[in-house]
mmCIF file of C-alpha atoms and ligand atoms in Angstrom:
data_model
loop_
_atom_site.group_PDB
_atom_site.id
_atom_site.type_symbol
_atom_site.label_atom_id
_atom_site.label_comp_id
_atom_site.label_asym_id
_atom_site.label_seq_id
_atom_site.Cartn_x
_atom_site.Cartn_y
_atom_site.Cartn_z
ATOM 1 C CA MET V 85 104.889 73.671 83.549
ATOM 2 C CA LYS V 86 104.812 76.672 85.874
ATOM 3 C CA ILE V 87 101.356 77.611 87.116
ATOM 4 C CA THR V 88 100.792 80.729 89.206
ATOM 5 C CA VAL V 89 97.460 81.239 90.957
ATOM 6 C CA LEU V 90 96.220 84.474 92.540
ATOM 7 C CA ALA V 91 93.928 83.457 95.396
ATOM 8 C CA GLY V 92 91.941 84.371 98.477
ATOM 9 C CA GLY V 93 91.158 82.000 101.350
ATOM 10 C CA VAL V 94 88.353 79.470 101.380
ATOM 11 C CA GLY V 95 87.377 79.411 97.668
ATOM 12 C CA GLY V 96 91.028 79.882 96.776
ATOM 13 C CA ALA V 97 92.009 76.853 98.858
ATOM 14 C CA ARG V 98 89.446 74.604 97.166
ATOM 15 C CA PHE V 99 90.587 75.792 93.752
ATOM 16 C CA VAL V 100 94.298 75.368 94.510
ATOM 17 C CA ARG V 101 93.695 71.829 95.795
ATOM 18 C CA GLY V 102 92.062 71.175 92.420
ATOM 19 C CA VAL V 103 94.994 72.698 90.528
ATOM 20 C CA ARG V 104 97.458 70.585 92.525
ATOM 21 C CA GLU V 105 95.430 67.398 91.908
ATOM 22 C CA GLU V 106 95.000 68.127 88.192
ATOM 23 C CA ALA V 107 98.712 68.920 87.840
ATOM 24 C CA ALA V 108 99.612 65.589 89.513
ATOM 25 C CA ARG V 109 97.402 63.767 86.989
ATOM 26 C CA ARG V 110 98.635 65.662 83.891
ATOM 27 C CA TRP V 111 102.277 66.119 84.784
ATOM 28 C CA PRO V 112 103.243 63.367 87.241
ATOM 29 C CA ALA V 113 106.615 63.783 88.933
ATOM 30 C CA GLY V 114 109.381 62.101 87.022
ATOM 31 C CA ALA V 115 107.791 62.704 83.597
ATOM 32 C CA ASP V 116 109.877 65.796 82.904
ATOM 33 C CA GLY V 117 111.131 66.758 86.330
ATOM 34 C CA PRO V 118 113.108 65.306 89.235
ATOM 35 C CA ALA V 119 112.229 61.662 89.708
ATOM 36 C CA GLY V 120 111.068 60.266 93.022
ATOM 37 C CA ALA V 121 109.425 63.410 94.406
ATOM 38 C CA GLU V 122 107.432 62.680 97.541
ATOM 39 C CA PRO V 123 103.652 63.045 97.725
ATOM 40 C CA ALA V 124 102.156 65.985 99.602
ATOM 41 C CA ALA V 125 101.336 65.678 103.319
ATOM 42 C CA ASP V 126 97.727 64.737 102.512
ATOM 43 C CA GLY V 127 98.790 62.010 100.066
ATOM 44 C CA THR V 128 98.354 63.964 96.806
ATOM 45 C CA ALA V 129 100.841 62.577 94.276
ATOM 46 C CA ALA V 130 103.801 64.775 93.347
ATOM 47 C CA SER V 131 103.863 66.634 90.060
ATOM 48 C CA SER V 132 106.635 68.026 87.905
ATOM 49 C CA ALA V 133 104.537 71.190 87.569
ATOM 50 C CA GLU V 134 105.598 74.083 89.795
ATOM 51 C CA ILE V 135 102.575 75.704 91.397
ATOM 52 C CA THR V 136 102.951 79.087 93.081
ATOM 53 C CA VAL V 137 100.061 80.741 94.889
ATOM 54 C CA VAL V 138 100.075 84.504 95.440
ATOM 55 C CA VAL V 139 97.880 84.879 98.519
ATOM 56 C CA ASN V 140 95.668 87.819 99.458
ATOM 57 C CA THR V 141 96.753 89.620 102.630
ATOM 58 C CA GLY V 142 93.949 92.191 102.803
ATOM 59 C CA ASP V 143 92.010 90.092 105.384
ATOM 60 C CA ASP V 144 94.974 90.076 107.794
ATOM 61 C CA LEU V 145 94.800 91.674 111.231
ATOM 62 C CA TRP V 146 96.302 92.081 114.667
ATOM 63 C CA LEU V 147 94.021 90.642 117.363
ATOM 64 C CA SER V 148 94.665 89.621 120.980
ATOM 65 C CA GLY V 149 98.334 90.431 120.501
ATOM 66 C CA VAL V 150 98.877 88.086 117.557
ATOM 67 C CA ARG V 151 99.050 88.516 113.793
ATOM 68 C CA LEU V 152 96.396 86.631 111.837
ATOM 69 C CA MET V 153 96.677 85.876 108.125
ATOM 70 C CA PRO V 154 93.339 84.137 107.499
ATOM 71 C CA ASP V 155 93.643 83.519 103.754
ATOM 72 C CA PHE V 156 97.197 82.242 104.027
ATOM 73 C CA ASP V 157 96.211 79.933 106.885
ATOM 74 C CA SER V 158 93.133 78.630 105.016
ATOM 75 C CA LEU V 159 95.404 77.630 102.122
ATOM 76 C CA LEU V 160 98.099 76.230 104.422
ATOM 77 C CA TYR V 161 95.684 74.053 106.401
ATOM 78 C CA ALA V 162 93.677 72.898 103.363
ATOM 79 C CA LEU V 163 96.751 71.889 101.359
ATOM 80 C CA ALA V 164 98.235 70.117 104.390
ATOM 81 C CA GLY V 165 94.933 68.268 104.904
ATOM 82 C CA VAL V 166 94.533 69.552 108.480
ATOM 83 C CA ASN V 167 91.709 72.035 107.812
ATOM 84 C CA ASP V 168 88.126 72.074 109.058
ATOM 85 C CA ALA V 169 86.571 71.395 105.648
ATOM 86 C CA GLU V 170 82.989 71.847 106.846
ATOM 87 C CA ARG V 171 83.475 75.254 108.424
ATOM 88 C CA GLY V 172 85.850 76.384 105.677
ATOM 89 C CA TRP V 173 88.445 78.009 107.961
ATOM 90 C CA GLY V 174 90.572 76.883 110.871
ATOM 91 C CA ARG V 175 91.879 73.465 111.914
ATOM 92 C CA ALA V 176 90.108 70.104 112.042
ATOM 93 C CA GLY V 177 89.598 68.732 115.566
ATOM 94 C CA GLU V 178 89.887 72.217 117.018
ATOM 95 C CA THR V 179 89.211 73.110 120.675
ATOM 96 C CA GLU V 180 88.491 76.575 122.042
ATOM 97 C CA ARG V 181 89.752 76.629 125.620
ATOM 98 C CA VAL V 182 92.040 79.637 125.188
ATOM 99 C CA ALA V 183 89.285 81.540 123.345
ATOM 100 C CA ALA V 184 86.962 80.974 126.331
ATOM 101 C CA GLU V 185 89.638 82.391 128.653
ATOM 102 C CA LEU V 186 90.233 85.397 126.389
ATOM 103 C CA ARG V 187 86.489 86.094 126.451
ATOM 104 C CA GLU V 188 86.584 86.035 130.279
ATOM 105 C CA TRP V 189 89.452 88.542 130.202
ATOM 106 C CA GLY V 190 87.622 90.715 127.679
ATOM 107 C CA VAL V 191 90.489 90.446 125.216
ATOM 108 C CA GLY V 192 89.868 90.252 121.454
ATOM 109 C CA TRP V 193 86.473 90.044 119.793
ATOM 110 C CA PRO V 194 83.906 87.743 121.460
ATOM 111 C CA TRP V 195 82.409 86.972 118.039
ATOM 112 C CA PHE V 196 85.739 86.003 116.470
ATOM 113 C CA THR V 197 87.067 82.687 117.713
ATOM 114 C CA LEU V 198 90.736 81.766 117.741
ATOM 115 C CA GLY V 199 90.921 77.995 118.167
ATOM 116 C CA ASP V 200 93.682 76.490 120.282
ATOM 117 C CA LEU V 201 95.528 74.781 117.410
ATOM 118 C CA ASP V 202 95.066 77.826 115.204
ATOM 119 C CA LEU V 203 96.450 80.040 117.985
ATOM 120 C CA GLY V 204 99.617 77.957 117.881
ATOM 121 C CA THR V 205 100.095 79.137 114.291
ATOM 122 C CA HIS V 206 99.430 82.777 115.210
ATOM 123 C CA LEU V 207 101.844 82.602 118.154
ATOM 124 C CA ALA V 208 104.570 81.045 116.001
ATOM 125 C CA ARG V 209 104.023 83.668 113.290
ATOM 126 C CA THR V 210 104.027 86.552 115.762
ATOM 127 C CA SER V 211 107.102 85.233 117.513
ATOM 128 C CA TRP V 212 109.008 85.084 114.208
ATOM 129 C CA LEU V 213 107.760 88.535 113.212
ATOM 130 C CA ARG V 214 109.041 89.845 116.565
ATOM 131 C CA ASP V 215 112.397 88.207 115.774
ATOM 132 C CA GLY V 216 112.523 90.394 112.661
ATOM 133 C CA LEU V 217 111.411 88.014 109.919
ATOM 134 C CA THR V 218 109.187 89.434 107.202
ATOM 135 C CA PRO V 219 105.684 87.994 106.698
ATOM 136 C CA SER V 220 106.824 86.162 103.567
ATOM 137 C CA GLU V 221 109.814 84.692 105.438
ATOM 138 C CA VAL V 222 107.422 83.600 108.177
ATOM 139 C CA ALA V 223 105.132 82.114 105.525
ATOM 140 C CA GLU V 224 108.043 80.130 104.148
ATOM 141 C CA ARG V 225 108.804 78.758 107.641
ATOM 142 C CA LEU V 226 105.201 77.800 108.275
ATOM 143 C CA GLN V 227 105.206 75.812 105.016
ATOM 144 C CA ARG V 228 108.217 73.767 106.131
ATOM 145 C CA ARG V 229 106.008 71.867 108.557
ATOM 146 C CA TRP V 230 103.941 70.087 105.866
ATOM 147 C CA ARG V 231 104.820 69.062 102.303
ATOM 148 C CA LEU V 232 102.225 71.075 100.398
ATOM 149 C CA GLY V 233 103.251 70.419 96.790
ATOM 150 C CA VAL V 234 102.767 74.125 96.056
ATOM 151 C CA ARG V 235 104.542 77.302 97.150
ATOM 152 C CA LEU V 236 102.439 79.916 98.968
ATOM 153 C CA ILE V 237 103.646 83.538 98.926
ATOM 154 C CA PRO V 238 101.753 86.347 100.672
ATOM 155 C CA ALA V 239 101.188 89.016 98.009
ATOM 156 C CA THR V 240 103.000 91.659 100.047
ATOM 157 C CA ASP V 241 105.038 92.062 103.229
ATOM 158 C CA THR V 242 103.462 95.492 103.801
ATOM 159 C CA GLU V 243 100.442 95.489 106.151
ATOM 160 C CA VAL V 244 97.472 96.327 103.928
ATOM 161 C CA ASP V 245 94.607 95.322 106.272
ATOM 162 C CA THR V 246 91.266 96.226 104.716
ATOM 163 C CA HIS V 247 88.898 98.658 106.440
ATOM 164 C CA VAL V 248 85.314 99.156 105.353
ATOM 165 C CA ARG V 249 83.787 102.627 105.278
ATOM 166 C CA ILE V 250 80.204 102.647 106.559
ATOM 167 C CA ASP V 251 77.498 105.184 107.359
ATOM 168 C CA PRO V 252 77.809 106.056 111.089
ATOM 169 C CA ALA V 253 74.022 106.593 111.162
ATOM 170 C CA HIS V 254 73.364 102.938 110.266
ATOM 171 C CA PRO V 255 71.551 101.271 113.218
ATOM 172 C CA ASP V 256 74.346 98.686 113.666
ATOM 173 C CA ALA V 257 77.246 101.111 113.131
ATOM 174 C CA GLU V 258 77.486 102.215 116.816
ATOM 175 C CA GLY V 259 78.378 105.662 115.434
ATOM 176 C CA ARG V 260 81.518 104.391 113.717
ATOM 177 C CA ASP V 261 82.343 105.273 110.125
ATOM 178 C CA GLU V 262 84.847 102.471 109.603
ATOM 179 C CA LEU V 263 85.214 98.814 110.591
ATOM 180 C CA HIS V 264 88.032 96.364 110.109
ATOM 181 C CA PHE V 265 87.083 94.052 107.252
ATOM 182 C CA GLN V 266 86.877 91.063 109.637
ATOM 183 C CA GLU V 267 84.389 92.842 111.887
ATOM 184 C CA TRP V 268 82.254 93.815 108.900
ATOM 185 C CA TRP V 269 82.477 90.294 107.426
ATOM 186 C CA THR V 270 82.202 87.953 110.395
ATOM 187 C CA ARG V 271 80.270 90.001 112.954
ATOM 188 C CA HIS V 272 77.906 91.825 110.615
ATOM 189 C CA ARG V 273 77.963 89.300 107.765
ATOM 190 C CA ALA V 274 78.490 92.246 105.384
ATOM 191 C CA ALA V 275 74.930 93.420 106.167
ATOM 192 C CA ILE V 276 75.966 97.046 106.811
ATOM 193 C CA PRO V 277 76.267 98.572 103.330
ATOM 194 C CA ALA V 278 79.921 99.213 102.447
ATOM 195 C CA LEU V 279 80.597 102.719 101.160
ATOM 196 C CA GLY V 280 84.117 101.775 100.159
ATOM 197 C CA PHE V 281 87.224 99.802 101.110
ATOM 198 C CA GLU V 282 90.459 101.337 102.376
ATOM 199 C CA GLN V 283 93.882 99.826 102.800
ATOM 200 C CA ARG V 284 96.184 102.400 104.291
ATOM 201 C CA ASP V 285 99.567 101.490 102.924
ATOM 202 C CA LEU V 286 98.418 99.840 99.712
ATOM 203 C CA ALA V 287 99.774 102.586 97.452
ATOM 204 C CA VAL V 288 103.257 102.172 98.949
ATOM 205 C CA ALA V 289 103.108 98.401 99.382
ATOM 206 C CA LEU V 290 105.831 96.290 97.825
ATOM 207 C CA ALA V 291 105.114 92.926 96.282
ATOM 208 C CA ALA V 292 106.730 90.213 98.411
ATOM 209 C CA PRO V 293 109.967 88.730 97.029
ATOM 210 C CA GLY V 294 109.210 86.240 94.275
ATOM 211 C CA VAL V 295 105.691 87.430 93.491
ATOM 212 C CA GLU V 296 106.440 89.451 90.369
ATOM 213 C CA ALA V 297 108.775 86.765 89.032
ATOM 214 C CA ALA V 298 106.135 84.082 89.675
ATOM 215 C CA ILE V 299 103.743 86.018 87.433
ATOM 216 C CA VAL V 300 106.208 87.068 84.740
ATOM 217 C CA ASP V 301 107.934 83.669 84.461
ATOM 218 C CA ALA V 302 104.761 81.548 84.601
ATOM 219 C CA ASP V 303 103.464 79.376 81.774
ATOM 220 C CA VAL V 304 99.884 79.856 82.962
ATOM 221 C CA VAL V 305 98.406 82.426 85.373
ATOM 222 C CA LEU V 306 95.040 81.648 86.968
ATOM 223 C CA LEU V 307 92.760 83.924 89.008
ATOM 224 C CA ALA V 308 90.930 81.712 91.525
ATOM 225 C CA PRO V 309 87.158 82.152 91.975
ATOM 226 C CA SER V 310 87.872 84.354 95.007
ATOM 227 C CA ASN V 311 86.311 87.664 96.017
ATOM 228 C CA PRO V 312 87.076 90.013 93.078
ATOM 229 C CA VAL V 313 87.105 93.098 95.299
ATOM 230 C CA VAL V 314 88.752 92.380 98.622
ATOM 231 C CA SER V 315 90.817 89.293 97.682
ATOM 232 C CA ILE V 316 91.877 89.420 94.013
ATOM 233 C CA GLY V 317 91.315 93.209 94.031
ATOM 234 C CA THR V 318 93.822 93.649 96.861
ATOM 235 C CA ILE V 319 96.458 91.585 95.069
ATOM 236 C CA LEU V 320 95.932 93.543 91.852
ATOM 237 C CA SER V 321 96.250 96.867 93.695
ATOM 238 C CA ILE V 322 99.755 96.152 94.947
ATOM 239 C CA PRO V 323 102.047 98.408 92.917
ATOM 240 C CA GLY V 324 103.771 96.482 90.139
ATOM 241 C CA LEU V 325 101.426 93.496 90.001
ATOM 242 C CA ARG V 326 99.129 94.787 87.253
ATOM 243 C CA GLU V 327 102.293 95.589 85.306
ATOM 244 C CA ALA V 328 103.610 92.067 85.919
ATOM 245 C CA LEU V 329 100.332 90.629 84.611
ATOM 246 C CA ALA V 330 100.494 92.893 81.565
ATOM 247 C CA ALA V 331 104.106 91.864 80.948
ATOM 248 C CA THR V 332 103.799 88.093 81.345
ATOM 249 C CA SER V 333 103.799 86.031 78.179
ATOM 250 C CA ALA V 334 101.665 83.468 80.038
ATOM 251 C CA PRO V 335 97.947 83.373 79.305
ATOM 252 C CA VAL V 336 95.950 84.860 82.213
ATOM 253 C CA VAL V 337 92.635 83.115 82.885
ATOM 254 C CA GLY V 338 90.082 83.868 85.591
ATOM 255 C CA VAL V 339 87.388 81.615 87.040
ATOM 256 C CA SER V 340 84.066 83.238 87.856
ATOM 257 C CA PRO V 341 83.114 83.425 91.539
ATOM 258 C CA ILE V 342 79.530 84.106 90.419
ATOM 259 C CA ILE V 343 77.145 81.411 89.187
ATOM 260 C CA GLY V 344 73.743 82.357 87.817
ATOM 261 C CA GLY V 345 73.885 85.828 89.350
ATOM 262 C CA ARG V 346 74.738 84.550 92.846
ATOM 263 C CA VAL V 347 78.028 84.359 94.695
ATOM 264 C CA VAL V 348 79.372 80.847 95.079
ATOM 265 C CA ARG V 349 80.170 81.443 98.775
ATOM 266 C CA GLY V 350 80.615 84.329 101.167
ATOM 267 C CA MET V 351 79.175 87.798 100.672
ATOM 268 C CA ALA V 352 81.173 89.005 97.650
ATOM 269 C CA ASP V 353 77.976 90.553 96.256
ATOM 270 C CA ALA V 354 78.112 93.146 99.069
ATOM 271 C CA CYS V 355 81.672 93.984 97.977
ATOM 272 C CA LEU V 356 80.821 94.133 94.265
ATOM 273 C CA SER V 357 77.867 96.476 94.802
ATOM 274 C CA ALA V 358 80.131 98.809 96.822
ATOM 275 C CA ILE V 359 82.314 99.300 93.752
ATOM 276 C CA GLY V 360 79.370 99.447 91.328
ATOM 277 C CA VAL V 361 79.849 96.048 89.687
ATOM 278 C CA GLU V 362 76.817 93.830 89.100
ATOM 279 C CA THR V 363 76.778 90.359 90.705
ATOM 280 C CA ASP V 364 77.041 88.681 87.345
ATOM 281 C CA ALA V 365 79.735 86.405 85.889
ATOM 282 C CA ALA V 366 80.239 88.459 82.698
ATOM 283 C CA ALA V 367 80.211 91.760 84.612
ATOM 284 C CA VAL V 368 83.088 90.521 86.797
ATOM 285 C CA ALA V 369 85.043 89.510 83.663
ATOM 286 C CA ARG V 370 84.547 93.003 82.233
ATOM 287 C CA HIS V 371 85.574 94.484 85.589
ATOM 288 C CA TYR V 372 88.945 92.698 85.243
ATOM 289 C CA GLY V 373 88.986 93.595 81.534
ATOM 290 C CA ALA V 374 90.326 91.849 78.429
ATOM 291 C CA ARG V 375 94.057 92.023 77.804
ATOM 292 C CA ARG V 376 93.406 91.987 74.057
ATOM 293 C CA ALA V 377 91.537 95.298 74.330
ATOM 294 C CA ALA V 378 95.003 96.929 74.545
ATOM 295 C CA ASP V 379 95.637 95.779 70.944
ATOM 296 C CA VAL V 380 93.096 98.334 69.740
ATOM 297 C CA ASP V 381 93.285 100.860 72.611
ATOM 298 C CA PRO V 382 96.786 101.195 74.144
ATOM 299 C CA SER V 383 95.314 102.964 77.188
ATOM 300 C CA ALA V 384 93.178 99.874 78.009
ATOM 301 C CA THR V 385 94.302 98.106 81.185
ATOM 302 C CA GLY V 386 92.502 94.775 80.885
ATOM 303 C CA LEU V 387 94.131 91.788 82.601
ATOM 304 C CA LEU V 388 92.500 88.662 81.284
ATOM 305 C CA ASP V 389 93.079 86.519 78.254
ATOM 306 C CA GLY V 390 90.325 84.136 79.258
ATOM 307 C CA TRP V 391 87.305 83.789 81.545
ATOM 308 C CA LEU V 392 85.666 80.565 82.657
ATOM 309 C CA LEU V 393 81.969 80.720 83.536
ATOM 310 C CA ASP V 394 79.552 78.128 84.828
ATOM 311 C CA GLU V 395 77.362 76.284 82.312
ATOM 312 C CA THR V 396 74.393 78.244 83.762
ATOM 313 C CA ASP V 397 76.009 81.404 82.369
ATOM 314 C CA ALA V 398 76.985 79.934 78.965
ATOM 315 C CA ALA V 399 74.777 82.474 77.150
ATOM 316 C CA ALA V 400 77.327 85.179 78.059
ATOM 317 C CA VAL V 401 80.175 83.423 76.189
ATOM 318 C CA PRO V 402 79.618 84.938 72.694
ATOM 319 C CA GLY V 403 79.422 88.505 74.095
ATOM 320 C CA LEU V 404 82.655 88.015 76.024
ATOM 321 C CA ILE V 405 84.408 86.606 72.951
ATOM 322 C CA ALA V 406 83.235 89.679 71.006
ATOM 323 C CA ASP V 407 84.828 91.819 73.753
ATOM 324 C CA GLY V 408 88.201 90.125 73.315
ATOM 325 C CA PHE V 409 88.094 87.365 75.972
ATOM 326 C CA ALA V 410 88.668 83.693 75.289
ATOM 327 C CA ALA V 411 85.565 82.481 77.141
ATOM 328 C CA ALA V 412 84.176 79.032 77.887
ATOM 329 C CA SER V 413 81.732 77.415 80.257
ATOM 330 C CA ALA V 414 82.254 74.415 82.543
ATOM 331 C CA PRO V 415 80.740 73.139 85.807
ATOM 332 C CA LEU V 416 82.147 75.532 88.434
ATOM 333 C CA TRP V 417 80.760 74.061 91.671
ATOM 334 C CA MET V 418 83.680 72.596 93.635
ATOM 335 C CA ARG V 419 81.880 69.852 95.581
ATOM 336 C CA ASP V 420 84.868 67.619 96.155
ATOM 337 C CA LEU V 421 88.433 67.081 94.973
ATOM 338 C CA ASP V 422 87.345 65.583 91.626
ATOM 339 C CA THR V 423 85.065 68.509 90.715
ATOM 340 C CA SER V 424 87.775 70.969 91.832
ATOM 341 C CA ALA V 425 90.363 69.161 89.677
ATOM 342 C CA ALA V 426 87.979 69.121 86.686
ATOM 343 C CA LEU V 427 87.427 72.866 87.109
ATOM 344 C CA ALA V 428 91.175 73.480 87.327
ATOM 345 C CA GLY V 429 91.624 71.356 84.193
ATOM 346 C CA ALA V 430 89.034 73.428 82.315
ATOM 347 C CA ALA V 431 90.827 76.649 83.374
ATOM 348 C CA ILE V 432 94.221 75.252 82.271
ATOM 349 C CA ASP V 433 92.725 74.084 78.939
ATOM 350 C CA LEU V 434 91.242 77.534 78.341
ATOM 351 C CA ALA V 435 94.608 79.135 79.143
ATOM 352 C CA LEU V 436 96.473 76.831 76.732
ATOM 353 C CA ALA V 437 93.872 77.461 74.017
ATOM 354 C CA ALA V 438 94.158 81.232 74.588
ATOM 355 C CA ARG V 439 97.954 80.964 74.344
ATOM 356 C CA ASP V 440 97.734 79.023 71.102
ATOM 357 C CA GLY V 441 95.092 81.394 69.715
ATOM 358 C CA VAL V 442 92.547 78.573 69.374
HETATM 359 N N1 LIG M 33 85.071 83.352 110.409
HETATM 360 C C1 LIG M 33 83.931 83.433 111.114
HETATM 361 O O1 LIG M 33 82.857 83.501 110.518
HETATM 362 N N2 LIG M 33 83.940 83.465 112.492
HETATM 363 C C2 LIG M 33 85.099 83.391 113.192
HETATM 364 O O2 LIG M 33 85.069 83.410 114.426
HETATM 365 C C3 LIG M 33 86.329 83.279 112.453
HETATM 366 C C4 LIG M 33 87.545 83.168 113.106
HETATM 367 C C5 LIG M 33 88.713 83.018 112.348
HETATM 368 C C6 LIG M 33 89.955 82.881 112.985
HETATM 369 C C7 LIG M 33 91.110 82.735 112.254
HETATM 370 C C8 LIG M 33 91.039 82.724 110.854
HETATM 371 O O3 LIG M 33 92.171 82.567 110.125
HETATM 372 C C9 LIG M 33 89.832 82.874 110.192
HETATM 373 C C10 LIG M 33 88.650 83.025 110.922
HETATM 374 N N3 LIG M 33 87.412 83.156 110.293
HETATM 375 C C11 LIG M 33 86.255 83.268 111.037
HETATM 376 C C12 LIG M 33 87.327 83.183 108.819
HETATM 377 C C13 LIG M 33 87.631 84.562 108.210
HETATM 378 O O4 LIG M 33 87.157 85.588 108.990
HETATM 379 C C14 LIG M 33 86.967 84.890 106.873
HETATM 380 O O5 LIG M 33 86.099 83.936 106.424
HETATM 381 C C15 LIG M 33 87.954 85.205 105.809
HETATM 382 O O6 LIG M 33 88.923 86.130 106.201
HETATM 383 C C16 LIG M 33 87.266 85.693 104.525
HETATM 384 O O7 LIG M 33 87.989 85.109 103.520
#
């Protein structure tokens, strides 16, 4: 079983941990794959399923002389079991001595903390980039340190850092009409209305090696409950990836990041309103679109075979089915590994049912 997940950082990491756990339970290593595979670094049993995660790179940035890839690192740390689970990003047991020094020197952003352990990752990454490795080659090296039980691939090797257009007359804008996504998100908590999102080289970006094949050759493709605009939206905007999703014979199923009209975490509602999409589980499904719509309208560009909503939003299921989605409801809150695995199982079941036309 080959499962490919498109994912952002914190929500993506919780979901992928669930997918990995569910895969270990359903398809234990040795059942139809190489026997004797070792468990992951955090003790998760090995699976014969191959899980590939295409990771958003729109949150990435250069800061204090180093390259940060926050979503990649959130997945890396969470799957290795070395993450700060409470805070959602960064390493467990982190210290901030270097960050305090950088603040004294006036280097970087005083409101954006690079922990000491985390800085080790950024220094290693930047050093390898300076040696001429591509970001996806660097990502592969970083994954050699811990047995993750999944393969993480940055969606693209092209720098597509997201910038947010804002009104320079806004009281907190300091006269600027654009902020890096991380400044808008972490410093302003997305409270300055976004007029739009820009990623300079997105139109000429190339999918990283292996990304298109991971989508086309998959048995199941899952969209994590990540930010539909700046995380999943970035991945989908990379030239060739919508085409790969249209071409795959695998069922494509998304999990709603919205429960009962509210975002599960983060400020995705501020991103959705900027692109004119309601903060509503069914509205996000329709934003991605139904792949079956192309059966009746060849110009339709819908991506999804199925959409999983929370039980709170179950009333939207019949309308989505009428619009060509396989839709179902399940508990979507990922409180711990068991609830994440149950959610992943519900998404996989919906994908298999969509494939079999159930
Ligand atoms: N989020 C914060 O709210 N404050 C921070 O100081 C911060 C630092 C940071 C450093 C490295 C890293 O990989 C992530 C970091 N984050 C921080 C999280 C990150 O800004 C966002 O939550 C994600 O990019 C959105 O998915």
